[in-house]
Amino acid sequence: MRRTTVLIADDHAIVREGVVALLKAHDFEVIGAVDDGEQLVEAAGRLRPDIIVADLSMPGMSGLHALVRLKAESVVSKVIVLTMHDDATLAARAMRAGAAGFLVKTSAGEELVTAIHQVLQGRIYLAPAVTKPVLEQLAASPSESEPRLSARQLDVLRLILEGRRMKEIAEALQLSTRTVETHKYQIMAILGVSSTAELVRYALEHRLILE
């Protein structure tokens, strides 16, 4: 019988090693362990695991951004978020971005195993502490003010927050400077801001790119 394959993404080595050991002890096949969002997207596309267990706060591309990218690239792996953030709004955003499960790192190891089994059966798994508020938010229509940025717009926004100039962003993303500027002004229009300073402040206050 084929074992369930799992990819781990977390920027803390001790967490990765602990999750790997836990899952191997429960007869899952861990086929990769990475430490940032870029590596997660690349490995997921290449390895096509059944399950991805990913943190949200990672250097460079965040786990939330990676979820958007995975969805855009039609990766069908089931994603379970494992994070330190016990935040119902963040959990709802993760679920809307395509996550199938949301756990906090204070959970017992057995809870992650249970979550994997449930999402493999097509169910959603939520940490008990966030279940009720998350379901309420998911049942409601998304707020008109909730940003709907594409994967490419999130790429541009992340580099803006790093202080990169338009030319530097264009080189990093292999785009023309004009295209990057177009993306920037589209982002500003979506978020309802009128300057770069307002854009940066809004993105930080609303945690559009997690550090």
CSV table of C-alpha atoms in Angstrom, one decimal:
chain,number,residue,atom,x,y,z
A,1,MET,CA,0.0,0.0,0.0
A,2,ARG,CA,1.4,3.4,-1.0
A,3,ARG,CA,2.3,5.7,1.9
A,4,THR,CA,1.0,9.2,2.1
A,5,THR,CA,3.8,11.6,0.9
A,6,VAL,CA,4.4,14.9,2.9
A,7,LEU,CA,6.4,18.0,2.2
A,8,ILE,CA,7.4,20.2,5.3
A,9,ALA,CA,8.1,24.0,5.1
A,10,ASP,CA,9.3,25.8,8.2
A,11,ASP,CA,12.2,28.2,8.7
A,12,HIS,CA,13.1,26.7,12.2
A,13,ALA,CA,15.2,23.5,11.9
A,14,ILE,CA,14.1,22.1,15.2
A,15,VAL,CA,10.4,22.4,14.1
A,16,ARG,CA,11.2,20.7,10.7
A,17,GLU,CA,13.1,17.9,12.4
A,18,GLY,CA,10.4,17.4,15.0
A,19,VAL,CA,7.6,17.2,12.4
A,20,VAL,CA,9.6,14.9,10.2
A,21,ALA,CA,10.3,12.5,13.1
A,22,LEU,CA,6.6,12.6,14.2
A,23,LEU,CA,5.3,11.8,10.7
A,24,LYS,CA,7.8,9.1,10.0
A,25,ALA,CA,6.8,7.5,13.3
A,26,HIS,CA,3.2,7.4,12.0
A,27,ASP,CA,4.3,5.8,8.7
A,28,PHE,CA,4.0,8.9,6.5
A,29,GLU,CA,6.7,9.3,3.7
A,30,VAL,CA,8.4,12.7,4.2
A,31,ILE,CA,9.8,13.5,0.7
A,32,GLY,CA,11.1,17.0,1.4
A,33,ALA,CA,11.7,19.7,4.1
A,34,VAL,CA,12.4,23.3,3.1
A,35,ASP,CA,12.8,26.6,4.9
A,36,ASP,CA,11.1,29.3,2.9
A,37,GLY,CA,8.1,30.0,0.6
A,38,GLU,CA,10.1,30.1,-2.7
A,39,GLN,CA,11.6,26.6,-1.9
A,40,LEU,CA,8.1,25.4,-1.0
A,41,VAL,CA,6.5,26.4,-4.3
A,42,GLU,CA,9.4,24.9,-6.3
A,43,ALA,CA,9.5,21.6,-4.3
A,44,ALA,CA,5.7,21.3,-4.4
A,45,GLY,CA,5.6,21.7,-8.1
A,46,ARG,CA,8.4,19.2,-8.6
A,47,LEU,CA,7.5,16.5,-6.0
A,48,ARG,CA,3.7,16.8,-6.0
A,49,PRO,CA,3.2,15.6,-2.4
A,50,ASP,CA,-0.1,14.4,-1.1
A,51,ILE,CA,0.2,16.8,1.9
A,52,ILE,CA,2.1,20.0,2.6
A,53,VAL,CA,2.6,21.1,6.2
A,54,ALA,CA,3.7,24.7,6.1
A,55,ASP,CA,4.4,27.6,8.4
A,56,LEU,CA,3.0,31.1,7.5
A,57,SER,CA,5.9,33.2,8.8
A,58,MET,CA,9.0,32.4,6.7
A,59,PRO,CA,11.7,34.6,5.3
A,60,GLY,CA,11.2,36.0,1.8
A,61,MET,CA,8.0,34.6,0.5
A,62,SER,CA,5.6,33.9,3.3
A,63,GLY,CA,3.5,30.8,3.6
A,64,LEU,CA,0.3,32.7,2.8
A,65,HIS,CA,1.9,34.1,-0.4
A,66,ALA,CA,3.1,30.5,-1.2
A,67,LEU,CA,-0.5,29.3,-0.8
A,68,VAL,CA,-1.6,31.8,-3.5
A,69,ARG,CA,1.2,30.7,-5.8
A,70,LEU,CA,0.4,27.0,-5.3
A,71,LYS,CA,-3.2,27.7,-6.2
A,72,ALA,CA,-2.2,29.7,-9.3
A,73,GLU,CA,0.1,26.9,-10.4
A,74,SER,CA,-2.6,24.3,-10.0
A,75,VAL,CA,-0.7,22.3,-7.3
A,76,VAL,CA,-3.4,20.0,-5.9
A,77,SER,CA,-1.5,19.0,-2.7
A,78,LYS,CA,-3.6,19.4,0.5
A,79,VAL,CA,-2.0,22.2,2.6
A,80,ILE,CA,-2.1,22.2,6.4
A,81,VAL,CA,-0.9,25.4,8.0
A,82,LEU,CA,1.2,24.9,11.2
A,83,THR,CA,1.9,28.3,12.8
A,84,MET,CA,2.5,30.1,16.0
A,85,HIS,CA,-0.3,32.6,15.2
A,86,ASP,CA,-3.5,31.8,17.0
A,87,ASP,CA,-5.4,34.3,14.9
A,88,ALA,CA,-8.8,33.5,13.5
A,89,THR,CA,-8.6,36.3,10.8
A,90,LEU,CA,-5.3,35.0,9.6
A,91,ALA,CA,-6.7,31.4,9.6
A,92,ALA,CA,-9.7,32.5,7.5
A,93,ARG,CA,-7.3,34.2,5.0
A,94,ALA,CA,-5.3,31.0,4.8
A,95,MET,CA,-8.4,28.9,4.2
A,96,ARG,CA,-9.6,31.3,1.5
A,97,ALA,CA,-6.1,31.1,-0.1
A,98,GLY,CA,-6.5,27.3,-0.3
A,99,ALA,CA,-5.4,25.7,2.9
A,100,ALA,CA,-7.3,22.6,4.0
A,101,GLY,CA,-6.2,22.8,7.7
A,102,PHE,CA,-4.9,25.2,10.3
A,103,LEU,CA,-3.1,24.3,13.5
A,104,VAL,CA,-1.1,26.2,16.0
A,105,LYS,CA,2.3,25.1,17.2
A,106,THR,CA,1.1,24.6,20.7
A,107,SER,CA,-1.0,21.6,19.5
A,108,ALA,CA,-0.1,18.1,20.4
A,109,GLY,CA,1.7,16.1,17.8
A,110,GLU,CA,-1.3,13.7,17.5
A,111,GLU,CA,-3.5,16.6,16.4
A,112,LEU,CA,-1.3,17.1,13.3
A,113,VAL,CA,-1.7,13.4,12.5
A,114,THR,CA,-5.5,13.7,12.9
A,115,ALA,CA,-5.5,16.8,10.7
A,116,ILE,CA,-3.7,14.9,7.9
A,117,HIS,CA,-6.1,12.0,8.0
A,118,GLN,CA,-9.1,14.3,7.9
A,119,VAL,CA,-7.9,16.5,5.0
A,120,LEU,CA,-7.0,13.3,3.0
A,121,GLN,CA,-10.7,12.4,3.4
A,122,GLY,CA,-11.7,15.8,1.9
A,123,ARG,CA,-12.5,17.4,5.2
A,124,ILE,CA,-11.3,20.7,6.7
A,125,TYR,CA,-9.4,20.7,9.9
A,126,LEU,CA,-9.2,23.7,12.2
A,127,ALA,CA,-7.5,24.1,15.6
A,128,PRO,CA,-10.3,24.2,18.3
A,129,ALA,CA,-9.3,27.7,19.4
A,130,VAL,CA,-10.1,29.2,16.1
A,131,THR,CA,-12.9,26.9,14.8
A,132,LYS,CA,-15.9,29.0,15.6
A,133,PRO,CA,-14.6,32.5,14.6
A,134,VAL,CA,-13.1,31.1,11.4
A,135,LEU,CA,-16.3,29.3,10.3
A,136,GLU,CA,-18.2,32.5,11.0
A,137,GLN,CA,-15.8,34.5,8.8
A,138,LEU,CA,-15.8,31.9,6.0
A,139,ALA,CA,-19.6,31.8,6.1
A,140,ALA,CA,-19.8,35.6,5.6
A,141,SER,CA,-19.1,37.3,2.3
A,142,PRO,CA,-15.6,38.5,2.0
A,143,SER,CA,-15.2,42.2,3.0
A,144,GLU,CA,-15.1,44.6,0.1
A,145,SER,CA,-12.0,46.0,1.7
A,146,GLU,CA,-10.2,42.6,1.7
A,147,PRO,CA,-7.4,42.8,-0.8
A,148,ARG,CA,-7.5,40.4,-3.8
A,149,LEU,CA,-3.9,40.5,-5.1
A,150,SER,CA,-2.6,38.1,-7.7
A,151,ALA,CA,0.5,36.0,-7.2
A,152,ARG,CA,2.6,38.4,-9.3
A,153,GLN,CA,1.2,41.5,-7.5
A,154,LEU,CA,2.3,39.8,-4.2
A,155,ASP,CA,5.7,39.3,-5.7
A,156,VAL,CA,6.0,43.0,-6.5
A,157,LEU,CA,4.6,44.1,-3.1
A,158,ARG,CA,7.1,41.9,-1.2
A,159,LEU,CA,10.0,43.5,-3.0
A,160,ILE,CA,8.6,47.0,-2.5
A,161,LEU,CA,8.5,46.3,1.2
A,162,GLU,CA,12.1,45.2,1.0
A,163,GLY,CA,12.9,48.7,-0.2
A,164,ARG,CA,13.8,47.7,-3.8
A,165,ARG,CA,13.6,50.3,-6.6
A,166,MET,CA,11.4,49.6,-9.6
A,167,LYS,CA,14.5,48.7,-11.8
A,168,GLU,CA,15.7,46.3,-9.1
A,169,ILE,CA,12.2,44.7,-8.9
A,170,ALA,CA,12.1,44.4,-12.7
A,171,GLU,CA,15.5,42.6,-12.7
A,172,ALA,CA,14.5,40.3,-9.9
A,173,LEU,CA,11.2,39.2,-11.5
A,174,GLN,CA,12.5,39.4,-15.1
A,175,LEU,CA,9.9,42.0,-16.1
A,176,SER,CA,10.2,45.4,-17.7
A,177,THR,CA,10.3,48.4,-15.5
A,178,ARG,CA,7.0,49.6,-17.0
A,179,THR,CA,5.3,46.3,-16.2
A,180,VAL,CA,6.4,46.5,-12.6
A,181,GLU,CA,5.2,50.1,-12.3
A,182,THR,CA,1.8,49.0,-13.8
A,183,HIS,CA,1.6,46.3,-11.1
A,184,LYS,CA,2.5,48.8,-8.4
A,185,TYR,CA,-0.3,51.2,-9.4
A,186,GLN,CA,-2.8,48.3,-9.8
A,187,ILE,CA,-1.9,47.2,-6.2
A,188,MET,CA,-2.4,50.8,-5.0
A,189,ALA,CA,-5.8,51.0,-6.7
A,190,ILE,CA,-6.9,47.7,-5.2
A,191,LEU,CA,-5.8,48.7,-1.7
A,192,GLY,CA,-7.1,52.3,-2.0
A,193,VAL,CA,-3.9,54.1,-1.3
A,194,SER,CA,-2.3,57.0,-3.1
A,195,SER,CA,1.4,56.8,-2.3
A,196,THR,CA,4.2,54.4,-1.8
A,197,ALA,CA,4.4,55.3,1.9
A,198,GLU,CA,0.6,54.6,2.3
A,199,LEU,CA,1.1,51.3,0.4
A,200,VAL,CA,3.9,50.1,2.7
A,201,ARG,CA,1.9,51.2,5.8
A,202,TYR,CA,-1.2,49.4,4.7
A,203,ALA,CA,0.6,46.2,3.8
A,204,LEU,CA,2.4,46.1,7.1
A,205,GLU,CA,-0.7,46.9,9.2
A,206,HIS,CA,-2.8,44.3,7.4
A,207,ARG,CA,0.0,41.7,7.3
A,208,LEU,CA,-0.4,41.2,3.6
A,209,ILE,CA,3.2,39.9,3.5
A,210,LEU,CA,4.2,38.0,6.7
A,211,GLU,CA,7.7,38.4,8.0
